[in-house]
Short mmCIF file of C-alpha atoms in Angstrom, two decimals:
data_model
loop_
_atom_site.label_atom_id
_atom_site.label_comp_id
_atom_site.label_asym_id
_atom_site.label_seq_id
_atom_site.Cartn_x
_atom_site.Cartn_y
_atom_site.Cartn_z
CA MET Y 1 96.09 92.26 142.03
CA VAL Y 2 93.84 89.31 142.80
CA ARG Y 3 92.12 89.93 139.50
CA LEU Y 4 95.44 90.06 137.67
CA ARG Y 5 96.53 86.79 139.26
CA LYS Y 6 93.26 85.20 138.24
CA ILE Y 7 93.62 86.36 134.65
CA LEU Y 8 97.24 85.34 134.42
CA LEU Y 9 96.48 81.97 135.92
CA VAL Y 10 93.96 81.43 133.17
CA GLY Y 11 96.59 82.48 130.61
CA VAL Y 12 99.24 80.21 132.01
CA PHE Y 13 96.99 77.20 132.15
CA SER Y 14 95.32 77.86 128.83
CA GLY Y 15 97.98 75.94 126.92
CA ILE Y 16 97.62 73.02 129.28
CA LEU Y 17 93.86 73.05 129.03
CA LEU Y 18 94.08 73.24 125.27
CA SER Y 19 96.33 70.21 125.14
CA ALA Y 20 93.73 68.21 126.96
CA CYS Y 21 90.72 69.10 124.89
CA GLY Y 22 92.32 69.34 121.47
CA LYS Y 23 90.48 67.98 118.51
CA LYS Y 24 92.51 67.11 115.46
CA ASP Y 25 91.13 68.61 112.29
CA SER Y 26 94.21 68.96 110.19
CA ASP Y 27 96.49 66.85 108.03
CA ASP Y 28 99.43 68.68 109.57
CA PRO Y 29 99.59 67.30 113.09
CA ALA Y 30 101.18 69.33 115.85
CA PRO Y 31 104.68 68.08 116.69
CA GLN Y 32 105.10 65.66 119.54
CA GLY Y 33 104.91 67.41 122.87
CA PHE Y 34 102.97 70.28 121.41
CA THR Y 35 99.27 70.00 121.07
CA GLY Y 36 96.61 72.53 120.52
CA ALA Y 37 92.88 72.83 120.45
CA SER Y 38 90.21 74.21 118.24
CA ASN Y 39 87.79 76.73 119.66
CA PRO Y 40 89.08 76.51 123.20
CA ASN Y 41 86.69 77.69 125.84
CA ILE Y 42 88.83 79.87 128.02
CA PRO Y 43 86.89 81.79 130.62
CA ALA Y 44 88.28 85.15 129.60
CA THR Y 45 85.84 87.98 129.97
CA SER Y 46 87.96 91.13 130.04
CA LEU Y 47 91.40 92.54 129.39
CA TYR Y 48 93.89 93.39 132.09
CA TYR Y 49 95.76 96.66 131.57
CA ASP Y 50 99.20 96.90 133.10
CA THR Y 51 100.08 100.14 134.90
CA SER Y 52 102.56 100.89 132.09
CA VAL Y 53 99.60 101.63 129.78
CA PRO Y 54 98.89 105.39 129.82
CA SER Y 55 95.38 106.14 131.04
CA ASP Y 56 94.26 107.79 127.79
CA GLN Y 57 95.40 104.78 125.75
CA LYS Y 58 93.64 102.45 128.17
CA GLY Y 59 90.46 104.50 127.87
CA TYR Y 60 90.47 104.35 124.07
CA LEU Y 61 91.12 100.61 124.00
CA GLN Y 62 88.40 99.93 126.56
CA LYS Y 63 85.97 101.88 124.40
CA ASP Y 64 87.12 100.03 121.27
CA VAL Y 65 86.54 96.63 122.80
CA SER Y 66 83.15 97.57 124.19
CA LEU Y 67 82.23 98.89 120.73
CA ILE Y 68 82.36 95.34 119.37
CA GLY Y 69 79.36 94.50 121.54
CA SER Y 70 77.19 97.15 119.92
CA LEU Y 71 78.10 96.49 116.29
CA SER Y 72 75.60 95.35 113.73
CA ILE Y 73 77.79 93.04 111.69
CA ASN Y 74 77.02 91.84 108.23
CA ASN Y 75 76.74 88.06 108.27
CA THR Y 76 76.71 87.60 104.49
CA GLN Y 77 79.74 85.80 103.13
CA PRO Y 78 81.48 88.19 100.69
CA LYS Y 79 82.91 87.06 97.37
CA THR Y 80 86.52 86.57 98.24
CA GLU Y 81 87.11 83.09 96.84
CA SER Y 82 90.19 84.13 94.92
CA PHE Y 83 91.97 84.99 98.16
CA TYR Y 84 90.62 82.38 100.51
CA LYS Y 85 90.38 79.26 98.33
CA GLY Y 86 86.69 78.83 99.01
CA TYR Y 87 87.00 78.90 102.81
CA THR Y 88 84.35 80.90 104.57
CA ASP Y 89 85.30 83.81 106.81
CA ALA Y 90 83.86 81.91 109.79
CA LYS Y 91 86.07 78.89 109.11
CA LEU Y 92 89.13 81.11 108.71
CA LEU Y 93 88.51 82.73 112.07
CA SER Y 94 87.38 79.45 113.65
CA VAL Y 95 84.10 81.00 114.75
CA SER Y 96 80.53 79.83 114.34
CA ASP Y 97 79.20 83.26 113.38
CA PHE Y 98 80.03 86.96 113.43
CA ALA Y 99 77.83 87.89 116.33
CA PRO Y 100 79.39 90.65 118.47
CA SER Y 101 79.59 88.29 121.44
CA THR Y 102 81.46 85.69 119.35
CA LEU Y 103 83.99 88.25 118.16
CA LYS Y 104 84.47 89.59 121.64
CA GLN Y 105 85.09 86.09 122.95
CA TRP Y 106 87.57 85.46 120.11
CA LEU Y 107 89.51 88.49 121.25
CA TYR Y 108 89.35 87.79 124.98
CA THR Y 109 90.62 84.28 124.34
CA ARG Y 110 93.76 85.68 122.74
CA VAL Y 111 94.42 89.06 124.27
CA LYS Y 112 94.54 88.97 128.04
CA VAL Y 113 97.13 91.44 129.26
CA VAL Y 114 97.94 94.78 127.63
CA VAL Y 115 101.26 96.38 128.52
CA GLY Y 116 102.52 99.81 127.60
CA GLU Y 117 105.43 100.86 125.43
CA SER Y 118 107.43 102.05 128.43
CA LEU Y 119 107.59 98.55 129.88
CA ASP Y 120 110.97 97.02 129.06
CA TRP Y 121 109.95 93.40 129.41
CA ARG Y 122 113.57 92.25 128.91
CA THR Y 123 114.25 93.43 132.42
CA LYS Y 124 111.22 91.53 133.67
CA ILE Y 125 112.02 88.04 132.51
CA SER Y 126 113.85 85.12 133.97
CA ALA Y 127 114.42 81.78 132.29
CA ILE Y 128 114.57 78.13 133.07
CA THR Y 129 116.61 76.14 130.58
CA LEU Y 130 115.04 72.89 129.52
CA THR Y 131 117.19 70.03 128.34
CA LYS Y 132 114.34 68.44 126.44
CA PHE Y 133 112.37 71.23 124.92
CA PRO Y 134 110.42 69.55 122.17
CA SER Y 135 110.64 70.64 118.54
CA PRO Y 136 112.44 73.94 118.73
CA GLU Y 137 112.33 74.41 114.95
CA LEU Y 138 110.50 77.49 113.84
CA LEU Y 139 109.71 79.30 110.67
CA ALA Y 140 111.80 82.45 110.81
CA ASP Y 141 110.18 85.82 111.22
CA GLU Y 142 112.49 88.66 112.08
CA ALA Y 143 109.52 90.96 112.55
CA PHE Y 144 108.73 88.78 115.51
CA SER Y 145 112.08 89.42 117.04
CA ALA Y 146 111.67 90.19 120.68
CA VAL Y 147 113.92 93.21 120.26
CA THR Y 148 111.65 94.87 117.72
CA PRO Y 149 110.77 98.29 119.07
CA VAL Y 150 107.07 98.77 119.64
CA THR Y 151 105.64 101.47 117.42
CA ILE Y 152 102.04 100.37 117.06
CA MET Y 153 101.38 97.00 118.66
CA SER Y 154 103.16 93.69 119.06
CA ASN Y 155 102.40 90.31 120.54
CA THR Y 156 105.06 90.21 123.22
CA GLY Y 157 103.84 86.94 124.70
CA ALA Y 158 104.18 85.13 121.38
CA ALA Y 159 107.58 86.70 120.69
CA ILE Y 160 108.91 85.60 124.09
CA TYR Y 161 107.45 82.13 123.64
CA ARG Y 162 109.07 81.75 120.22
CA ASP Y 163 112.38 82.93 121.58
CA GLY Y 164 112.08 80.44 124.43
CA LYS Y 165 111.26 77.67 122.03
CA GLN Y 166 114.37 78.39 119.99
CA GLN Y 167 116.58 78.74 123.06
CA LYS Y 168 115.00 75.71 124.79
CA LYS Y 169 113.98 77.94 127.66
CA ILE Y 170 110.84 78.75 129.52
CA TYR Y 171 110.57 82.38 130.39
CA ASP Y 172 108.77 83.84 133.34
CA LEU Y 173 107.57 87.39 133.01
CA GLN Y 174 107.13 89.47 136.14
CA LEU Y 175 104.33 92.00 135.90
CA ASN Y 176 103.46 94.05 138.96
CA GLY Y 177 104.83 91.36 141.22
CA THR Y 178 102.94 88.56 139.51
CA LYS Y 179 104.80 85.85 137.61
CA ILE Y 180 103.52 84.75 134.24
CA SER Y 181 105.11 81.61 132.84
CA ILE Y 182 105.19 81.83 129.07
CA LEU Y 183 104.05 78.28 128.39
CA SER Y 184 102.06 79.12 125.29
CA PRO Y 185 101.68 82.07 122.92
CA ARG Y 186 98.13 82.04 124.24
CA VAL Y 187 99.41 83.74 127.34
CA GLY Y 188 98.06 86.77 125.49
CA VAL Y 189 100.48 89.54 126.43
CA ILE Y 190 100.16 92.40 123.96
CA GLN Y 191 102.31 95.52 124.01
CA ILE Y 192 100.92 98.73 122.58
CA GLY Y 193 102.72 101.92 121.61
CA GLN Y 194 101.91 105.51 120.88
CA GLY Y 195 101.92 104.61 117.16
CA LEU Y 196 98.58 102.89 117.66
CA PHE Y 197 97.12 106.35 118.22
CA THR Y 198 99.24 108.26 115.71
CA ALA Y 199 100.65 106.28 112.77
CA ASN Y 200 97.66 103.92 112.86
CA GLN Y 201 95.21 106.82 113.01
CA ILE Y 202 93.06 108.30 110.26
CA LYS Y 203 94.14 111.87 109.65
CA GLY Y 204 91.40 114.36 110.47
CA SER Y 205 89.30 111.80 112.32
CA PRO Y 206 89.06 112.06 116.11
CA THR Y 207 90.96 109.41 118.08
CA ASP Y 208 87.67 108.18 119.54
CA SER Y 209 85.82 108.02 116.22
CA ILE Y 210 84.27 104.70 115.22
CA ALA Y 211 86.57 104.50 112.20
CA ASN Y 212 89.67 104.88 114.35
CA SER Y 213 88.29 102.30 116.77
CA PHE Y 214 87.93 99.93 113.82
CA MET Y 215 91.55 100.55 112.81
CA ARG Y 216 92.75 99.70 116.32
CA LEU Y 217 90.46 96.69 116.64
CA ALA Y 218 91.76 95.31 113.35
CA THR Y 219 95.30 95.61 114.68
CA LEU Y 220 94.26 93.96 117.93
CA PHE Y 221 92.72 91.02 116.06
CA HIS Y 222 95.87 90.77 113.92
CA GLU Y 223 98.07 90.53 117.00
CA GLY Y 224 95.61 88.20 118.69
CA ARG Y 225 96.02 85.77 115.81
CA HIS Y 226 99.72 85.56 116.60
CA ASP Y 227 98.65 83.49 119.63
CA ASP Y 228 97.65 80.62 117.38
CA SER Y 229 98.95 77.72 115.30
CA ASN Y 230 101.63 75.25 116.27
CA GLY Y 231 104.83 73.47 115.37
CA THR Y 232 107.07 75.34 112.98
CA ASN Y 233 104.14 77.63 112.26
CA VAL Y 234 103.59 78.55 115.89
CA ALA Y 235 102.26 82.09 116.33
CA PHE Y 236 101.51 82.38 112.62
CA PRO Y 237 104.81 84.01 111.64
CA HIS Y 238 104.94 86.33 108.67
CA ALA Y 239 106.94 85.41 105.61
CA VAL Y 240 109.52 87.34 103.63
CA CYS Y 241 107.94 88.99 100.60
CA PRO Y 242 110.02 87.76 97.64
CA SER Y 243 108.86 90.65 95.46
CA GLY Y 244 106.26 93.36 95.37
CA ASP Y 245 105.69 96.34 97.61
CA PHE Y 246 107.54 94.99 100.63
CA ALA Y 247 110.15 92.82 98.94
CA GLY Y 248 112.69 91.51 101.44
CA SER Y 249 110.61 92.28 104.55
CA TYR Y 250 108.78 89.87 106.83
CA ALA Y 251 105.54 91.49 105.79
CA CYS Y 252 103.76 88.80 103.80
CA GLU Y 253 101.52 85.90 104.64
CA ASN Y 254 101.61 82.28 103.64
CA ASN Y 255 98.46 81.37 105.56
CA ILE Y 256 94.97 82.27 104.41
CA ASN Y 257 93.92 82.16 108.05
CA GLY Y 258 96.90 84.06 109.46
CA PRO Y 259 97.02 87.54 111.04
CA TYR Y 260 96.82 89.63 107.84
CA ALA Y 261 93.94 87.53 106.53
CA ILE Y 262 92.06 87.77 109.84
CA GLU Y 263 92.59 91.54 109.92
CA ALA Y 264 91.21 91.94 106.38
CA ILE Y 265 88.24 89.68 107.09
CA LEU Y 266 87.32 91.54 110.27
CA MET Y 267 87.64 94.96 108.64
CA ARG Y 268 85.47 93.93 105.71
CA ARG Y 269 82.84 92.57 108.07
CA ILE Y 270 82.63 95.66 110.24
CA TYR Y 271 82.98 98.19 107.39
CA ASP Y 272 79.23 98.32 106.81
CA ALA Y 273 78.68 99.09 110.49
CA CYS Y 274 80.51 102.40 109.96
CA THR Y 275 77.31 104.09 108.84
CA SER Y 276 78.27 107.49 110.18
CA CYS Y 277 81.75 107.40 108.67
CA SER Y 278 82.88 110.14 106.30
CA GLU Y 279 84.13 109.37 102.80
CA SER Y 280 87.69 109.84 104.02
CA GLU Y 281 87.19 107.43 106.89
CA LYS Y 282 85.65 104.87 104.54
CA LYS Y 283 88.55 105.19 102.12
CA ALA Y 284 91.02 104.73 104.98
CA LEU Y 285 89.20 101.56 106.04
CA GLN Y 286 89.22 100.32 102.45
CA ALA Y 287 92.96 100.99 102.27
CA ALA Y 288 93.50 99.03 105.47
CA ILE Y 289 91.56 96.07 104.06
CA ALA Y 290 93.45 96.24 100.77
CA ASP Y 291 96.79 96.46 102.55
CA SER Y 292 96.16 93.40 104.72
CA GLN Y 293 94.77 91.39 101.86
CA SER Y 294 97.63 92.37 99.54
CA ARG Y 295 100.05 90.67 101.95
CA LEU Y 296 98.71 87.20 101.12
CA PHE Y 297 100.69 85.03 98.75
CA SER Y 298 98.58 83.61 95.95
CA SER Y 299 99.92 80.22 97.08
CA ALA Y 300 98.85 80.80 100.71
CA SER Y 301 97.07 77.87 102.29
CA TYR Y 302 94.89 77.08 105.29
CA ARG Y 303 96.95 76.07 108.32
CA ASP Y 304 96.06 74.28 111.51
CA ASP Y 305 95.29 77.13 113.90
CA ARG Y 306 95.28 75.15 117.14
CA PRO Y 307 97.56 76.87 119.60
CA GLU Y 308 100.40 74.98 121.19
CA GLY Y 309 101.31 74.91 124.84
CA PHE Y 310 102.94 72.64 127.34
CA THR Y 311 103.55 72.04 131.00
CA LYS Y 312 106.81 72.67 132.80
CA MET Z 1 38.60 140.15 64.04
CA LYS Z 2 39.19 136.68 65.46
CA ASN Z 3 41.92 136.10 62.91
CA VAL Z 4 43.66 139.36 63.85
CA LEU Z 5 43.61 138.43 67.54
CA LEU Z 6 44.97 134.99 66.74
CA ILE Z 7 47.86 136.48 64.71
CA ILE Z 8 48.68 138.98 67.49
CA SER Z 9 48.72 136.20 70.14
CA LEU Z 10 50.97 134.11 67.91
CA VAL Z 11 53.42 136.98 67.41
CA VAL Z 12 53.47 137.74 71.17
CA SER Z 13 54.08 134.05 71.97
CA LEU Z 14 56.98 133.89 69.53
CA VAL Z 15 58.54 137.02 71.04
CA VAL Z 16 58.23 135.60 74.56
CA ILE Z 17 59.73 132.23 73.54
CA GLY Z 18 62.61 134.01 71.76
CA ALA Z 19 63.38 136.11 74.83
CA PHE Z 20 63.30 133.04 77.06
CA LEU Z 21 65.74 131.16 74.84
CA ARG Z 22 68.18 134.07 74.88
CA ARG Z 23 68.10 134.26 78.68
CA GLY Z 24 68.28 130.49 79.33
CA SER Z 25 71.54 128.76 80.44
CA PRO Z 26 73.64 127.53 77.57
CA GLN Z 27 74.20 123.83 77.60
CA ILE Z 28 77.81 122.86 78.09
CA GLU Z 29 78.77 119.59 76.61
CA VAL Z 30 81.85 118.14 78.20
CA THR Z 31 83.74 116.12 75.69
CA SER Z 32 86.79 113.93 75.83
CA PRO Z 33 89.92 115.65 77.06
CA VAL Z 34 92.05 117.41 74.48
CA SER Z 35 95.55 118.24 75.60
CA ASN Z 36 94.44 117.81 79.15
CA GLU Z 37 91.84 120.55 78.87
CA TRP Z 38 88.10 120.14 78.94
CA VAL Z 39 86.40 121.79 75.97
CA ALA Z 40 83.14 123.64 76.39
CA VAL Z 41 81.06 123.53 73.22
CA PRO Z 42 78.46 126.30 73.15
CA LEU Z 43 75.27 125.75 71.24
CA SER Z 44 74.46 128.07 68.37
CA ILE Z 45 72.42 130.36 70.61
CA PRO Z 46 74.39 133.54 71.33
CA VAL Z 47 75.70 133.56 74.91
CA PRO Z 48 75.50 136.83 76.87
CA ALA Z 49 78.80 138.18 78.21
CA GLU Z 50 77.96 137.52 81.86
CA LEU Z 51 77.31 133.87 81.11
CA THR Z 52 80.57 133.53 79.20
CA LYS Z 53 82.33 134.85 82.28
CA LYS Z 54 80.49 132.29 84.42
CA VAL Z 55 81.57 129.46 82.12
CA GLU Z 56 85.17 130.69 82.23
CA THR Z 57 85.01 130.68 86.03
CA LYS Z 58 83.75 127.13 85.99
CA GLN Z 59 86.57 126.16 83.64
CA SER Z 60 89.10 127.69 85.96
CA ASP Z 61 87.52 125.81 88.90
CA ILE Z 62 88.04 122.56 87.04
CA LYS Z 63 91.60 123.52 86.18
CA LYS Z 64 92.31 124.31 89.82
CA PHE Z 65 90.77 121.00 90.82
CA GLU Z 66 92.98 119.15 88.32
CA GLU Z 67 96.05 120.90 89.68
CA LYS Z 68 95.04 119.84 93.16
CA LEU Z 69 94.66 116.26 91.99
CA ARG Z 70 98.15 116.35 90.48
CA ALA Z 71 99.52 117.57 93.80
CA ILE Z 72 97.76 114.76 95.64
CA GLU Z 73 99.14 112.22 93.18
CA SER Z 74 102.66 113.41 93.74
CA SER Z 75 102.30 112.75 97.47
CA PHE Z 76 101.13 109.15 97.07
CA PRO Z 77 103.41 106.56 98.70
CA THR Z 78 105.46 104.60 96.21
CA ILE Z 79 106.88 101.10 96.34
CA ALA Z 80 110.34 102.67 96.13
CA SER Z 81 109.63 104.60 99.34
CA MET Z 82 109.05 101.28 101.13
CA ARG Z 83 112.56 100.06 100.38
CA ASN Z 84 114.97 100.17 103.30
CA ARG Z 85 112.09 100.35 105.75
CA SER Z 86 112.45 98.09 108.78
CA ASP Z 87 110.17 95.08 109.22
CA ALA Z 88 108.53 96.89 112.12
CA GLU Z 89 107.68 99.86 109.91
CA VAL Z 90 105.89 97.75 107.33
CA HIS Z 91 104.44 95.14 109.70
CA HIS Z 92 101.25 97.13 110.00
CA ARG Z 93 99.88 99.64 107.53
CA PRO Z 94 102.71 101.29 105.57
CA PRO Z 95 103.47 104.97 106.14
CA GLY Z 96 101.40 107.30 103.99
CA LEU Z 97 98.78 104.79 102.88
CA THR Z 98 95.99 105.89 105.19
CA ASP Z 99 96.73 109.58 104.60
CA SER Z 100 96.45 109.05 100.84
CA ALA Z 101 93.16 107.22 101.30
CA VAL Z 102 91.87 110.17 103.33
CA GLU Z 103 92.74 112.48 100.42
CA LEU Z 104 90.91 110.19 98.01
CA GLY Z 105 87.87 110.46 100.28
CA GLN Z 106 88.11 114.25 100.20
CA VAL Z 107 88.10 114.15 96.39
CA VAL Z 108 85.00 111.93 96.46
CA ASP Z 109 83.34 114.50 98.74
CA GLU Z 110 84.25 117.39 96.45
CA VAL Z 111 82.75 115.65 93.45
CA LYS Z 112 79.58 114.96 95.41
CA ARG Z 113 79.31 118.68 96.08
CA ASP Z 114 80.08 119.61 92.47
CA PRO Z 115 79.48 116.80 89.94
CA ARG Z 116 81.11 118.89 87.16
CA LEU Z 117 84.39 117.75 88.68
CA ALA Z 118 83.55 114.09 88.09
CA PRO Z 119 85.37 113.66 84.74
CA ALA Z 120 88.63 114.99 86.19
CA ALA Z 121 88.22 112.90 89.33
CA LEU Z 122 87.53 109.73 87.36
CA ARG Z 123 90.64 110.23 85.26
CA PHE Z 124 92.59 110.82 88.48
CA TYR Z 125 91.32 107.60 90.05
CA PHE Z 126 92.21 105.66 86.94
CA ARG Z 127 95.70 107.19 86.64
CA CYS Z 128 96.31 106.16 90.24
CA ALA Z 129 95.02 102.62 89.62
CA SER Z 130 97.31 102.34 86.57
CA ASP Z 131 100.47 103.65 88.20
CA SER Z 132 102.76 100.68 88.80
CA ALA Z 133 105.05 102.76 91.01
CA LEU Z 134 102.35 103.10 93.68
CA LEU Z 135 101.51 100.67 96.47
CA THR Z 136 99.25 97.87 95.27
CA SER Z 137 96.76 98.50 98.06
CA LEU Z 138 96.42 102.18 97.13
CA ARG Z 139 95.97 101.29 93.45
CA ALA Z 140 93.20 98.90 94.47
CA VAL Z 141 91.41 101.59 96.48
CA CYS Z 142 91.72 103.97 93.52
CA LEU Z 143 90.26 101.34 91.20
CA ARG Z 144 87.42 100.62 93.64
CA THR Z 145 86.70 104.37 93.78
CA TRP Z 146 86.83 104.58 89.98
CA MET Z 147 84.37 101.66 89.71
CA ASP Z 148 81.94 103.21 92.19
CA SER Z 149 82.24 106.68 90.69
CA SER Z 150 81.80 105.36 87.15
CA ARG Z 151 78.47 103.95 88.25
CA ARG Z 152 77.50 107.17 89.96
CA TYR Z 153 78.59 109.44 87.09
CA PRO Z 154 78.39 107.25 83.97
CA LYS Z 155 78.61 110.21 81.56
CA ALA Z 156 81.81 111.45 83.17
CA ARG Z 157 83.75 108.30 82.42
CA ASN Z 158 86.50 108.53 79.85
CA HIS Z 159 85.97 105.48 77.68
CA GLN Z 160 89.68 105.26 76.92
CA ASP Z 161 90.18 104.18 80.54
CA ASN Z 162 89.92 100.44 80.28
CA PRO Z 163 90.16 98.55 83.58
CA HIS Z 164 90.88 95.30 81.77
CA ILE Z 165 94.43 96.42 81.10
CA LEU Z 166 95.18 96.65 84.83
CA PRO Z 167 97.13 93.89 86.61
CA GLN Z 168 95.12 90.96 87.92
CA ASN Z 169 96.19 91.48 91.56
CA VAL Z 170 95.00 95.08 91.55
CA LYS Z 171 91.67 94.10 90.00
CA GLU Z 172 91.10 91.21 92.41
CA LEU Z 173 91.86 93.40 95.40
CA ALA Z 174 89.57 96.19 94.17
CA ILE Z 175 86.70 93.79 93.54
CA SER Z 176 87.04 92.32 97.02
CA LEU Z 177 86.75 95.74 98.68
CA PRO Z 178 83.42 96.96 99.99
CA SER Z 179 81.80 99.49 97.68
CA ASP Z 180 80.91 103.04 98.69
#
């Protein structure tokens, strides 16, 4: 419990810390009252698993995350200019390199608490209404709706934060007797469901195979990215696809450095590390990359990824 | 005497060469598809009955393989099947995409085991890449597989399959994917 408190304290204060050390590097400044930071140095070194996470799911995720540390990742910039407007993968992820330790830190900075599907967080929150909650305007994303049932994985912390921002409320989430104030999407509360180990799984490949670990890690990085950005673009919301495969759904991306882009970039980088993968596993990984990348609008642009946060 | 021996050796050599040619495997030239069938063109050397049977078996293997490919194609997820799905269902990878990719991988494996299946597989990959009813991501994986397999089995490629006619988004996606 002491460890949980420590982790949550870091999460709660991350937004505040980020406000203090933010460095502006964008033409699109964060709205007044909301500031972010680039490459924040949050002392996160592990994930906390809530008791609602089944032990087998926890075991797989722990193995997945530790796998990052042993990966031999290709550091060559692939030819993806047509998608990413000449930005390098490192710039899009806001990392200096693709060393395993860098990627691990990227993840720990954004994913701090994992909760299970059985946890009904709506029964665990209380709210304080603020009369002067700055800039409640948001880009819509119904997929972000806090009532969306968890099938694979969702960024609950970001969803609650966005809801609070719209309602001019600050929510407190009670987890195992510890209160987490949702002062920033960077609170890093991720909810996982059984779908992460079924629908997200490669048929015929063991749950603990490297390829299946890669599939889950890609999803984890996708959700981790929902901790970032600010203003109307807070939590990198998805956009409605006007046409194409998912026309009418919030399943597209208007940011070349948003969650789908980050997922595709990560998968492409770690693909070569899957040296023992079967042809079927490789094809499944290719399909996952293609799917994420296909979600990007051709007009997608680079957006300020500094996370927002504030004090009570 | 020397001349007689020379003539005898020559005759014996010719007999041995003739026997060898009769017993050797007939070359099967696989040509462009005609009415969806692959045509085996025997050389002028007479083919023994047992070898004809073997060729027929191989033909039926290819036919079975093509039928299997058609069955796989019919199970591919379509854009239409994504309609009326909730945002949550299509937020992450769409239903059926990964399973289809796994089947593509199994086809790649089969061709590796038996390269005679390559022409049928290449046509299958290209049909998939060309099918506008299928998910864009799946079409891109099919095209990537077609590109990689065309390099691996250059003679198996049907030159009527022209990737330039494919939509730009499918081509760009396929090119950006890691190769096999």
